[in-house]
Amino acid sequence: MNRGIIVVSIKDISVRCGVSVATVSKALNDHSDIAQITKENIRRTAREMGYFPNSSARALKTNRTYNLGVLFVDEAQSGLTHEYFARVLENFKVEAERNGYDITFISKNTRSKMSYYEHSKYRGVDGVVIACIDFNNPDVIELIHGELPVVTIDHVFDNRTAIISDNVKGMRDLITYIYEMGHRRIAFIYGDESSVTQNRVGSYYKTLGELGISVPDTYVKKGIYHDTETTARLTRELLNLDDRPTCIIFPDDFSCIGGMNAIKEYGLRIPDDISIAGYDGILLSQVLEPKLTTLQQDTVALGRSAAEKLIALIENPKANVIERVVVEGKVLKGNSVKNLNIK
Amino acid sequence: MNRGIIVVSIKDISVRCGVSVATVSKALNDHSDIAQITKENIRRTAREMGYFPNSSARALKTNRTYNLGVLFVDEAQSGLTHEYFARVLENFKVEAERNGYDITFISKNTRSKMSYYEHSKYRGVDGVVIACIDFNNPDVIELIHGELPVVTIDHVFDNRTAIISDNVKGMRDLITYIYEMGHRRIAFIYGDESSVTQNRVGSYYKTLGELGISVPDTYVKKGIYHDTETTARLTRELLNLDDRPTCIIFPDDFSCIGGMNAIKEYGLRIPDDISIAGYDGILLSQVLEPKLTTLQQDTVALGRSAAEKLIALIENPKANVIERVVVEGKVLKGNSVKNLNIK
DNA sequence: ATAATCACAGAAAACGATTAAGTAATAATT
DNA sequence: AATTATTACTTAATCGTTTTCTGTGATTAT
């Protein structure tokens, strides 16, 4: 039962100070009906005795755990391993902690058969952030329609606050830059099915359309995020085209590596013979040779505002405003896109 | 107070079933003094009513949260972003969840001024895993000497169970392989101060010594893990040596990129003109061109046994055996080390 | 001088679960 | 038939907090 861990409770303090537990509690929580001198005495004693509140007891009484659930995919190798999401999570965590919240992973616990929603209720998290997951999963839908505060990242549900990276503007900016560098034959290998992908693909067509460029179907290929092999294969297909593109945009920075390998193997140089661009702006992209031109997503803003909005939802339940926070990225101008204008 | 979340308690079930709460609790926990038929009735009702236990209440009473604290560095960009640690954590999480435990991040919460140990006690975690952090940090020391079950990863404290990747054998295997490929001039850029580094450096000297090779001081350079720039700079220094090494071992796979860039810039080809090797065996290493020869650490075994041992410590407190689990890695034979024996 | 107000603190219930101890009723043993 | 054992439950205390209500002496207002 008692696992040998010495733990001082409010009771111990009350005995030492000769007051009731109620007084101790109120002193510690700075209620107005306790004399200043009493408060100080109690607080000093608490500090001396090494008191820290018992979060379980507090949670039981107040129905607040100051714990946030995070739902990141746990299946495949994605999730934590994906630098983009790892950074978003990291920044989410920082902002949450700054506000006194801790982070607990929510998962479909295979042992207890709890769904995400059930798990969240079981742990009593005050709210949940969802990212990097199959948003069509019935378990996710259950959570979305449940009663807990929820914010989603990079996906929009109409009844929930969402933090989204501006993939439309991102793609537009990236393409505009490439266009300004003189490119007209711009191919795009995009990633798996998702709203993120839809936005990027849509923006790709729209932007090029506005620039007066029509895109041959052969220039647009469905790939897989983070998958170097698929990207390499599709890149080869593009290189074999009669009217080979002068620039290829890859699903993301990591998969770029597959594309780069395919290009080198083909005997072409980057960017002299062909230009490329990535997406995400992860650390890797900036250490590759040549340094990638890519769209850097603002993982700090994404993680931070997800935490901010979630906490706002929790602490101000009546407002309960559904918001859309759109976070802009920026073009990182590396050396992988050649300037065709110069001579 | 009630945040509008409908939550079914044991009380509700007891009313519906016409029994006492004690009976419900015992039925749900499969105690032997409840009739089979009663148990079934109660369990069915619980299921129908959508009951899930309140972990706070349970924790308060039992002093067990079924929550494990993880202490991964939160400062710099390392931690979650570091693929090696991300994978270890991922596997730790999987094994923990398989045993009904959840994961909570422990941090030095800046707001409440709690130390790691205090934070752990506050959240009532049943145990803590420590990795990827400055093990000399006083706060870590406090935790190590505290009363909570703790396991460390990649660092040994003499009073605690540790899970360690076998860096001595790893380095020996890697060097032996390189030696067998005909290399005799093998340089080593190592990472920051840590026991991991010490083991690798020690093993590097010892192995080469046993192979009858004496290492010039100029071949061994102190670098920084994960740092491509430093690695690039030190690589250049090695390339400028009169008796340039035929193979360079880098601190880790990621920093390899810096080395590779430096080598290419210098006008040499890998592996034709110079060979290289990495360490970690992360995904990246296997998609680079040439595919890296590297020592792959067994992140699955590391994460999993950390969880196993921590849970054993928790569930069997009297045994309380201090263990050393040594996890071996394996040489991934890529194409970055040339076979000098052929011709 | 009496009533009203105020400042401060205590008593006690409650949150949702677990569990030791107690109590009937029935079954087994002598 | 009387005693003991077994089965199946209930009672009530408890974990550490929070919070509402109550109480008391002192100060202020009338």
XYZ file of C-alpha atoms (C1' of nucleotides) in Angstrom:
746
model
C 0.000 0.000 0.000
C 2.337 2.610 1.219
C 5.205 1.963 -1.106
C 7.703 3.353 1.303
C 7.613 6.725 -0.296
C 7.549 9.414 2.316
C 4.928 11.886 1.429
C 3.804 14.801 3.482
C 0.169 15.725 3.317
C -1.858 18.728 4.195
C -2.750 16.935 7.382
C 0.859 16.830 8.527
C 1.180 20.523 7.948
C -2.004 21.238 9.843
C -0.713 19.332 12.862
C 2.607 21.098 12.784
C 0.991 24.499 12.477
C -1.796 23.810 14.919
C -4.531 24.665 12.464
C -7.149 22.683 10.593
C -6.584 21.073 7.212
C -9.121 23.445 5.762
C -6.998 26.362 6.795
C -3.905 24.814 5.298
C -5.649 24.145 2.032
C -6.987 27.642 1.864
C -3.665 29.172 2.799
C -1.912 27.213 0.102
C -4.502 28.198 -2.452
C -4.377 31.802 -1.373
C -7.963 32.185 -0.309
C -8.930 35.561 1.071
C -10.295 34.397 4.391
C -6.953 33.455 5.887
C -4.790 35.993 7.701
C -1.609 36.962 5.951
C 0.540 35.865 8.845
C -1.133 32.482 9.001
C -0.627 31.998 5.287
C 3.020 32.792 5.562
C 3.521 30.438 8.456
C 1.745 27.611 6.685
C 3.591 28.152 3.450
C 6.931 28.223 5.144
C 6.134 25.045 7.022
C 4.952 23.403 3.819
C 8.196 24.306 2.139
C 10.262 23.087 5.060
C 8.444 19.795 5.172
C 8.839 19.308 1.462
C 5.153 19.309 0.791
C 3.775 18.822 -2.674
C 0.104 18.395 -3.379
C -1.195 15.006 -4.362
C -2.459 15.446 -7.869
C -4.755 12.450 -7.679
C -6.562 13.724 -4.628
C -6.842 17.146 -6.123
C -8.070 15.740 -9.401
C -10.632 13.617 -7.651
C -12.083 16.578 -5.860
C -11.840 19.223 -8.540
C -12.315 17.173 -11.659
C -9.244 18.802 -13.132
C -6.008 16.946 -13.680
C -3.907 19.574 -15.387
C -2.995 16.840 -17.737
C -3.355 17.056 -21.485
C -3.717 14.011 -23.657
C -1.769 13.815 -26.859
C -2.854 11.554 -29.606
C -0.043 10.935 -32.015
C -0.129 7.911 -34.198
C 1.490 4.986 -32.477
C 1.357 2.377 -35.164
C 3.978 2.449 -37.898
C 7.307 4.139 -37.575
C 5.798 7.551 -38.030
C 4.744 9.648 -35.099
C 7.580 10.489 -32.831
C 10.100 9.561 -35.430
C 8.805 12.100 -37.854
C 10.807 15.215 -37.188
C 8.016 17.566 -38.163
C 5.608 16.049 -35.662
C 8.278 15.581 -33.044
C 8.927 19.297 -33.178
C 5.275 20.208 -33.053
C 4.851 17.974 -30.029
C 7.943 19.376 -28.393
C 6.618 22.900 -28.712
C 3.182 21.867 -27.592
C 4.770 20.383 -24.517
C 6.764 23.476 -23.752
C 3.745 25.732 -23.918
C 1.608 23.325 -21.918
C 4.204 23.114 -19.183
C 4.534 26.842 -19.100
C 0.875 26.827 -18.073
C 1.216 24.130 -15.485
C -0.070 21.268 -17.590
C 1.589 17.944 -18.097
C 1.398 15.645 -21.069
C 0.128 12.101 -21.205
C 0.031 9.936 -24.286
C -3.354 8.638 -25.197
C -3.399 5.376 -27.014
C -5.781 2.669 -27.875
C -4.599 0.550 -25.025
C -4.753 -2.914 -26.467
C -4.863 -4.574 -23.079
C -7.856 -2.826 -21.630
C -9.603 -2.383 -24.957
C -10.263 1.231 -24.202
C -10.928 3.519 -27.092
C -9.149 6.856 -27.268
C -12.131 8.574 -25.735
C -12.457 6.041 -22.980
C -8.788 6.230 -22.265
C -9.029 9.994 -22.060
C -11.896 9.793 -19.615
C -10.140 7.136 -17.586
C -7.067 9.299 -17.186
C -9.218 12.329 -16.705
C -7.224 14.501 -19.048
C -8.558 18.018 -19.288
C -8.273 18.075 -23.044
C -6.741 16.313 -26.002
C -4.648 17.336 -28.957
C -4.805 15.181 -32.038
C -2.210 15.102 -34.769
C -0.477 12.877 -37.200
C -3.119 10.237 -37.311
C -5.777 8.776 -39.513
C -8.545 11.273 -38.946
C -11.112 8.895 -40.387
C -10.507 6.356 -37.695
C -13.822 5.706 -35.903
C -12.085 6.033 -32.577
C -10.911 9.486 -33.528
C -14.406 10.380 -34.608
C -15.752 9.258 -31.247
C -13.278 11.537 -29.525
C -14.143 14.412 -31.816
C -17.797 14.083 -30.961
C -17.160 13.546 -27.284
C -17.398 16.079 -24.530
C -13.741 16.735 -23.933
C -12.027 19.856 -25.232
C -10.121 18.903 -28.350
C -7.925 20.636 -30.845
C -6.668 19.052 -33.996
C -3.496 19.810 -35.857
C -3.395 19.826 -39.635
C -6.939 18.652 -40.010
C -10.239 20.470 -39.734
C -13.398 19.101 -38.175
C -16.276 21.512 -38.306
C -17.137 21.206 -34.636
C -13.637 21.571 -33.300
C -10.847 24.073 -33.056
C -8.078 23.316 -35.490
C -4.542 24.506 -35.912
C -3.463 24.234 -39.473
C -0.343 24.906 -41.361
C -1.192 27.023 -44.354
C -0.491 24.514 -47.056
C -2.268 26.543 -49.672
C -0.146 29.605 -49.127
C 2.898 27.471 -48.510
C 2.595 25.748 -51.814
C 1.801 29.000 -53.554
C 4.861 30.700 -52.094
C 7.092 27.802 -52.938
C 5.872 27.606 -56.497
C 5.955 31.333 -56.954
C 9.568 31.351 -55.869
C 10.419 28.532 -58.233
C 8.582 30.328 -61.002
C 10.487 33.489 -60.304
C 13.671 31.519 -60.622
C 12.624 30.962 -64.193
C 11.098 27.505 -64.011
C 8.053 26.683 -66.104
C 8.074 22.914 -66.103
C 7.429 22.128 -62.459
C 6.490 18.601 -61.440
C 4.987 17.537 -58.130
C 5.149 14.237 -56.342
C 2.609 14.468 -53.568
C 1.981 12.414 -50.463
C -0.760 10.172 -49.146
C -4.425 10.929 -48.933
C -5.134 13.708 -46.442
C -6.487 17.206 -46.325
C -2.931 18.455 -46.178
C -2.217 16.776 -49.471
C -5.432 18.058 -50.991
C -4.541 21.598 -50.104
C -1.088 21.303 -51.530
C -2.220 19.694 -54.732
C -5.029 22.200 -55.147
C -2.716 25.089 -54.543
C -0.179 23.654 -56.936
C -2.689 23.618 -59.779
C -4.234 26.930 -58.892
C -0.986 28.787 -58.558
C 0.437 27.462 -61.772
C -2.866 28.204 -63.458
C -2.738 31.798 -62.313
C 0.781 32.015 -63.610
C -0.521 30.889 -66.942
C 1.059 27.505 -66.872
C -0.802 24.361 -67.745
C 0.437 21.218 -66.157
C 0.677 17.973 -68.080
C -0.822 15.056 -66.158
C 2.498 13.286 -66.300
C 3.980 15.926 -64.031
C 1.812 15.120 -61.062
C 2.365 11.877 -59.232
C 0.863 10.348 -56.181
C 3.562 9.234 -53.774
C 3.874 8.521 -50.081
C 5.133 10.838 -47.370
C 8.464 9.971 -45.846
C 9.011 7.175 -48.313
C 12.298 7.441 -50.159
C 11.821 4.390 -52.330
C 8.511 5.417 -53.767
C 9.821 8.898 -54.296
C 12.875 7.543 -56.070
C 10.746 5.428 -58.373
C 8.428 8.282 -59.270
C 11.379 10.563 -59.771
C 12.809 8.138 -62.309
C 9.523 8.220 -64.143
C 9.704 11.976 -64.314
C 13.280 11.931 -65.517
C 12.355 9.590 -68.324
C 9.746 11.932 -69.719
C 10.408 13.508 -73.083
C 9.629 16.922 -71.733
C 11.415 16.383 -68.459
C 10.537 18.965 -65.797
C 13.157 21.493 -64.790
C 12.094 21.257 -61.176
C 10.519 18.583 -59.027
C 8.703 19.242 -55.789
C 8.787 16.292 -53.419
C 6.275 15.291 -50.743
C 8.598 16.260 -47.929
C 12.228 16.848 -47.105
C 12.971 13.326 -46.017
C 11.613 11.704 -49.126
C 13.738 14.180 -51.068
C 16.667 11.965 -50.333
C 15.150 9.240 -52.428
C 14.615 11.717 -55.233
C 18.140 13.045 -54.987
C 19.583 9.566 -55.148
C 17.525 8.752 -58.217
C 18.656 11.933 -59.913
C 22.324 11.358 -59.196
C 22.076 7.780 -60.298
C 20.527 9.031 -63.503
C 23.629 11.073 -64.017
C 22.136 14.483 -63.462
C 23.392 17.157 -61.122
C 21.341 19.201 -58.694
C 20.664 21.999 -59.341
C 22.653 22.366 -62.544
C 20.728 19.826 -64.547
C 17.541 19.669 -62.565
C 16.134 21.543 -59.609
C 14.285 20.128 -56.636
C 12.333 21.380 -53.663
C 11.148 19.780 -50.470
C 8.569 20.571 -47.859
C 8.758 20.889 -44.066
C 12.077 22.609 -43.514
C 13.357 20.047 -41.064
C 16.935 20.180 -39.842
C 17.991 17.567 -42.347
C 17.001 19.729 -45.277
C 19.530 22.339 -44.289
C 22.502 20.049 -43.964
C 22.093 18.221 -47.218
C 24.256 19.153 -50.141
C 22.935 21.094 -51.899
C 20.966 22.721 -49.141
C 17.317 22.216 -49.978
C 14.921 24.832 -51.072
C 11.864 23.935 -49.089
C 8.870 25.325 -47.335
C 9.563 25.473 -43.671
C 6.533 24.923 -41.526
C 6.399 26.884 -38.329
C 6.435 24.058 -35.825
C 6.890 26.451 -32.937
C 3.722 28.334 -33.747
C 1.816 25.144 -34.485
C 2.686 23.422 -31.247
C 2.380 26.512 -29.180
C -0.974 27.653 -30.468
C -2.373 24.158 -30.218
C -1.530 24.274 -26.527
C -2.804 27.814 -26.120
C -6.114 27.120 -27.756
C -6.627 23.859 -25.965
C -5.952 25.449 -22.607
C -8.248 28.329 -23.453
C -10.980 25.837 -24.257
C -10.404 24.104 -20.948
C -10.223 27.168 -18.782
C -13.035 28.984 -20.436
C -15.591 26.304 -21.190
C -18.534 28.616 -21.645
C -16.895 30.571 -24.434
C -16.173 27.351 -26.276
C -15.419 29.089 -29.509
C -14.479 26.999 -32.465
C -11.447 28.509 -34.036
C -9.252 28.051 -37.046
C -5.678 29.044 -36.454
C -3.731 29.200 -39.645
C 0.011 29.165 -39.309
C 2.127 30.349 -42.173
C 5.404 28.836 -43.185
C 8.194 30.401 -45.128
C 10.286 29.530 -48.119
C 13.779 28.485 -47.188
C 15.908 29.384 -50.127
C 18.548 26.707 -50.390
C 20.637 25.850 -53.388
C 18.553 23.142 -54.896
C 16.620 25.377 -57.246
C 18.676 26.851 -60.035
C 18.123 30.397 -61.163
C 17.348 30.010 -64.843
C 17.136 33.745 -65.373
C 20.830 34.346 -65.100
C 22.093 33.805 -68.556
C -16.962 21.442 -10.807
C -18.707 18.942 -12.942
C -17.449 19.956 -16.346
C -20.459 18.524 -18.049
C -18.735 15.277 -18.716
C -21.046 12.399 -18.039
C -19.208 9.901 -16.016
C -20.512 6.674 -14.604
C -19.264 5.710 -11.189
C -19.271 2.506 -9.256
C -22.093 3.992 -7.258
C -24.334 4.236 -10.295
C -23.721 0.613 -11.082
C -24.418 -0.430 -7.527
C -27.781 1.311 -7.606
C -28.721 -0.233 -10.901
C -27.708 -3.692 -9.736
C -29.129 -3.368 -6.264
C -25.877 -4.190 -4.533
C -23.335 -2.233 -2.536
C -20.454 -0.345 -4.057
C -18.082 -2.772 -2.388
C -19.643 -5.624 -4.273
C -19.329 -3.764 -7.523
C -15.706 -2.964 -6.892
C -14.906 -6.509 -5.997
C -16.837 -7.895 -8.923
C -14.962 -5.636 -11.288
C -11.657 -6.607 -9.748
C -12.538 -10.265 -9.824
C -12.358 -10.952 -6.123
C -13.184 -14.460 -5.052
C -15.905 -13.653 -2.592
C -18.440 -12.582 -5.176
C -20.759 -15.077 -6.843
C -20.113 -15.740 -10.486
C -23.604 -14.740 -11.493
C -23.343 -11.482 -9.604
C -20.040 -10.698 -11.220
C -21.471 -11.273 -14.642
C -24.467 -9.134 -13.965
C -22.348 -6.307 -12.634
C -19.875 -6.463 -15.454
C -22.558 -6.465 -18.065
C -24.224 -3.492 -16.447
C -20.900 -1.693 -16.218
C -20.344 -2.264 -19.896
C -23.838 -1.143 -20.777
C -23.506 2.001 -18.744
C -20.149 2.791 -20.265
C -18.316 2.613 -17.014
C -14.609 3.245 -16.758
C -12.770 3.518 -13.497
C -11.612 6.884 -12.310
C -7.863 6.617 -12.260
C -7.491 9.472 -9.792
C -9.724 7.867 -7.211
C -8.040 4.550 -7.673
C -4.613 6.119 -7.446
C -5.541 7.979 -4.311
C -6.602 4.836 -2.579
C -4.038 2.403 -3.888
C -1.043 4.642 -4.263
C -0.554 3.292 -7.747
C -1.176 5.341 -10.849
C -0.111 2.948 -13.553
C 1.700 5.878 -14.957
C 5.374 5.917 -15.811
C 7.382 9.097 -15.925
C 9.783 9.616 -18.768
C 12.622 12.017 -18.444
C 13.950 12.934 -21.830
C 15.862 16.099 -22.213
C 13.606 19.012 -23.027
C 16.096 21.778 -23.534
C 17.869 21.991 -26.883
C 16.536 20.466 -30.055
C 17.624 17.036 -29.026
C 15.334 14.674 -27.210
C 12.306 13.862 -29.234
C 13.929 15.100 -32.374
C 16.763 12.662 -32.103
C 15.664 9.616 -34.033
C 17.586 7.196 -31.859
C 15.914 8.408 -28.682
C 12.564 8.823 -30.344
C 12.667 5.155 -31.272
C 13.758 4.055 -27.836
C 10.912 6.037 -26.332
C 8.456 4.680 -28.851
C 9.363 1.128 -27.950
C 9.329 1.894 -24.269
C 5.847 3.233 -24.699
C 4.641 0.199 -26.565
C 5.875 -2.198 -23.928
C 4.541 -0.047 -21.104
C 1.123 0.099 -22.687
C 1.118 -3.623 -23.219
C 1.321 -3.847 -19.447
C -1.387 -1.334 -18.748
C 0.864 1.604 -17.995
C 0.644 5.047 -19.487
C 3.389 7.529 -20.085
C 3.742 11.013 -18.670
C 6.567 13.380 -19.384
C 8.451 14.556 -16.381
C 10.014 17.952 -16.669
C 11.455 20.574 -14.480
C 8.290 22.536 -14.524
C 9.495 26.086 -14.595
C 6.262 27.484 -13.297
C 5.930 25.491 -10.130
C 9.640 25.219 -9.539
C 9.318 21.521 -8.955
C 12.388 19.418 -9.418
C 12.151 16.198 -11.403
C 11.754 14.225 -8.240
C 9.114 16.520 -6.862
C 7.291 16.473 -10.131
C 7.365 12.688 -10.103
C 5.957 12.569 -6.609
C 3.341 15.163 -7.439
C 2.104 13.140 -10.375
C 2.500 9.976 -8.406
C 4.176 8.083 -11.200
C 4.999 4.521 -10.259
C 8.472 4.757 -11.718
C 10.680 6.813 -13.977
C 12.866 6.105 -16.968
C 15.724 8.462 -17.628
C 17.471 8.872 -20.929
C 19.096 11.332 -23.176
C 19.929 13.857 -20.552
C 22.783 15.324 -18.592
C 23.247 12.666 -15.961
C 25.309 15.002 -13.820
C 22.426 17.364 -13.374
C 21.753 17.724 -9.619
C 18.069 17.241 -10.252
C 18.775 13.933 -11.894
C 20.964 12.928 -8.988
C 18.152 13.739 -6.584
C 15.856 11.470 -8.537
C 18.453 8.712 -8.659
C 18.787 8.804 -4.907
C 15.096 9.114 -4.324
C 12.689 6.381 -3.414
C 10.975 5.871 -6.728
C 11.830 2.957 -8.973
C 14.117 4.223 -11.703
C 15.875 2.780 -14.691
C 18.376 4.657 -16.761
C 19.161 4.194 -20.401
C 22.708 4.453 -21.688
C 24.156 5.470 -18.360
C 25.012 3.459 -15.280
C 24.468 4.557 -11.701
C 25.642 2.005 -9.208
C 22.440 1.999 -7.214
C 20.080 1.715 -10.130
C 19.074 -0.631 -12.866
C 20.466 0.440 -16.199
C 19.791 -0.525 -19.768
C 22.809 0.065 -21.879
C 23.649 -0.302 -25.482
C 26.872 -2.244 -25.746
C 29.089 0.483 -27.095
C 32.238 -1.439 -26.376
C 31.201 -4.417 -28.430
C 29.537 -2.168 -30.965
C 32.683 -0.239 -31.604
C 34.755 -3.396 -31.624
C 32.494 -5.035 -34.191
C 32.432 -1.966 -36.350
C 36.187 -1.579 -36.295
C 36.780 -5.248 -36.793
C 34.609 -5.142 -39.870
C 36.435 -2.133 -41.218
C 39.735 -3.817 -40.478
C 38.639 -6.913 -42.295
C 37.852 -4.760 -45.269
C 41.527 -4.004 -45.346
C 41.651 -0.659 -43.589
C 44.562 0.135 -41.302
C 44.346 3.904 -41.026
C 41.051 4.393 -39.234
C 40.196 7.774 -37.759
C 37.480 8.518 -35.233
C 35.554 11.681 -34.575
C 33.756 11.116 -31.321
C 30.901 12.898 -29.599
C 30.402 14.893 -26.431
C 31.439 13.905 -22.956
C 29.431 10.951 -21.707
C 29.918 7.381 -20.645
C 28.700 6.316 -24.053
C 31.519 8.265 -25.630
C 34.053 6.938 -23.162
C 33.112 3.384 -23.986
C 33.337 3.976 -27.673
C 36.665 5.739 -27.499
C 38.081 3.130 -25.150
C 36.925 0.320 -27.361
C 38.312 2.062 -30.407
C 41.810 2.173 -28.937
C 41.623 -1.269 -27.419
C 40.373 -2.977 -30.545
C 42.918 -1.354 -32.800
C 45.613 -2.136 -30.260
C 44.649 -5.781 -30.281
C 44.783 -5.724 -34.029
C 48.308 -4.442 -33.751
C 47.553 -0.981 -34.985
C 48.812 2.108 -33.272
C 46.728 5.189 -33.706
C 48.300 8.569 -34.301
C 46.823 11.277 -32.073
C 45.818 13.222 -35.126
C 43.327 10.492 -36.007
C 41.163 10.983 -32.965
C 39.083 14.099 -32.669
C 36.571 15.318 -30.183
C 33.365 16.402 -31.903
C 29.727 16.850 -30.989
C 26.881 14.430 -31.510
C 24.331 15.349 -34.118
C 26.367 18.346 -35.196
C 27.062 18.408 -38.915
C 29.130 21.568 -38.923
C 31.593 20.474 -36.303
C 31.859 17.110 -37.958
C 32.495 18.757 -41.328
C 35.239 20.906 -39.861
C 36.983 18.009 -38.159
C 36.643 15.931 -41.291
C 38.456 18.606 -43.252
C 41.257 18.494 -40.724
C 41.548 14.771 -41.216
C 41.556 15.101 -44.976
C 44.387 17.571 -44.797
C 46.658 15.193 -42.945
C 49.717 13.896 -44.739
C 48.876 10.360 -43.821
C 45.198 10.759 -44.442
C 43.066 7.949 -42.978
C 41.417 5.509 -45.330
C 38.321 5.407 -43.175
C 36.634 7.845 -40.825
C 34.174 6.857 -38.137
C 31.743 9.623 -37.259
C 29.961 10.297 -33.963
C 26.601 9.237 -35.352
C 24.692 8.804 -38.572
C 23.248 12.260 -38.682
C 26.540 14.034 -38.255
C 27.837 11.824 -41.059
C 26.079 14.126 -43.434
C 28.420 16.912 -42.455
C 31.366 14.633 -43.020
C 30.079 13.485 -46.367
C 29.599 17.038 -47.523
C 33.114 17.953 -46.485
C 34.524 14.979 -48.313
C 32.656 15.674 -51.516
C 33.580 19.320 -51.368
C 37.172 18.252 -51.019
C 36.799 16.400 -54.255
C 36.930 12.878 -52.932
C 34.446 10.122 -53.570
C 32.907 7.796 -50.991
C 33.902 4.998 -50.777
C 36.330 5.001 -53.716
C 38.703 7.576 -52.298
C 37.828 7.390 -48.656
C 35.545 5.249 -46.542
C 33.256 6.338 -43.756
C 31.120 4.764 -41.081
C 28.387 6.064 -38.842
C 26.769 4.943 -35.618
C 23.120 4.370 -34.638
C 21.651 2.801 -37.725
C 18.774 5.225 -37.988
C 16.493 5.209 -40.998
C 18.394 8.040 -42.589
C 21.596 6.039 -42.739
C 19.992 3.513 -45.020
C 18.613 5.932 -47.543
C 21.736 7.966 -48.066
C 23.879 7.347 -51.105
C 26.060 5.480 -50.535
C 24.151 3.558 -47.917
C 26.068 3.940 -44.700
C 28.024 1.269 -42.968
C 27.057 1.857 -39.374
C 26.427 0.189 -36.092
C 22.730 -0.183 -35.628
C 21.635 0.035 -32.030
C 18.741 -2.148 -31.055
C 16.218 0.489 -30.095
C 13.463 -2.068 -29.793
C 15.340 -4.071 -27.174
C 16.464 -0.938 -25.378
C 13.034 0.591 -25.058
C 11.336 -2.652 -24.347
C 13.681 -3.871 -21.651
C 13.706 -0.483 -20.005
C 9.952 -0.815 -19.648
C 10.150 -4.436 -18.575
C 12.718 -3.808 -15.890
C 11.012 -0.701 -14.609
C 7.707 -2.490 -14.310
C 9.396 -5.422 -12.596
C 10.883 -3.020 -10.089
C 7.472 -1.512 -9.480
C 5.523 -4.712 -9.195
C 8.091 -6.546 -7.165
C 9.479 -3.939 -4.802
C 10.961 -6.391 -2.308
C 13.187 -8.038 -4.890
C 14.519 -4.666 -5.931
C 17.438 -6.121 -7.803
C 19.824 -3.792 -9.462
C 20.439 -5.022 -12.944
C 22.554 -4.228 -15.935
C 20.908 -5.068 -19.186
C 23.325 -4.885 -22.044
C 21.822 -4.678 -25.475
C 23.926 -5.534 -28.466
C 23.759 -3.798 -31.782
C 24.800 -5.070 -35.154
C 26.921 -3.871 -37.988
C 24.886 -2.704 -40.931
C 27.059 -3.271 -43.945
C 26.325 -0.454 -46.311
C 28.432 0.743 -49.182
C 30.398 3.431 -47.468
C 33.370 1.265 -46.551
C 35.450 0.120 -49.475
C 36.871 -3.369 -49.574
C 40.585 -2.738 -49.965
C 41.336 -6.435 -50.207
C 39.914 -6.862 -53.649
C 42.701 -6.079 -56.041
C -25.542 49.787 24.637
C -27.152 46.983 21.045
C -27.052 45.404 16.533
C -24.682 44.662 12.387
C -20.482 43.703 10.043
C -16.045 41.776 9.436
C -11.986 38.922 9.685
C -10.509 34.624 10.498
C -10.669 29.844 11.221
C -12.832 25.177 12.021
C -16.186 21.255 11.097
C -17.733 18.272 7.989
C -19.108 16.499 3.644
C -17.661 15.161 -0.655
C -14.941 13.281 -4.832
C -14.695 7.608 -6.497
C -12.539 3.994 -5.475
C -10.525 -0.089 -2.303
C -10.558 -3.193 1.513
C -10.584 -4.939 6.362
C -13.905 -6.436 9.223
C -18.438 -7.879 10.105
C -22.899 -10.466 9.181
C -26.277 -13.344 7.684
C -27.566 -17.530 5.419
C -26.479 -21.984 3.936
C -23.643 -26.220 3.820
C -20.613 -29.417 5.983
C -18.928 -31.838 9.919
C -19.191 -34.268 14.127
C -28.657 -31.437 16.760
C -25.111 -28.579 17.632
C -21.091 -26.733 15.976
C -18.125 -25.177 12.480
C -17.038 -23.721 7.887
C -18.188 -21.613 3.687
C -20.391 -18.408 0.670
C -21.915 -14.004 -0.591
C -22.514 -9.948 0.485
C -22.597 -5.133 3.409
C -20.699 -1.617 6.460
C -17.684 1.710 7.140
C -13.191 3.627 7.112
C -9.864 5.523 4.274
C -6.775 7.862 0.667
C -5.580 13.742 0.343
C -7.885 17.488 -1.148
C -11.405 21.175 -1.704
C -15.257 23.809 -0.351
C -19.572 25.116 1.853
C -21.385 26.242 5.881
C -20.944 27.570 10.610
C -18.959 29.910 14.540
C -16.511 33.322 17.281
C -14.473 37.277 18.880
C -13.503 41.982 17.574
C -14.691 46.144 15.359
C -17.917 49.406 13.568
C -22.375 51.539 13.039
C -26.701 53.066 15.042
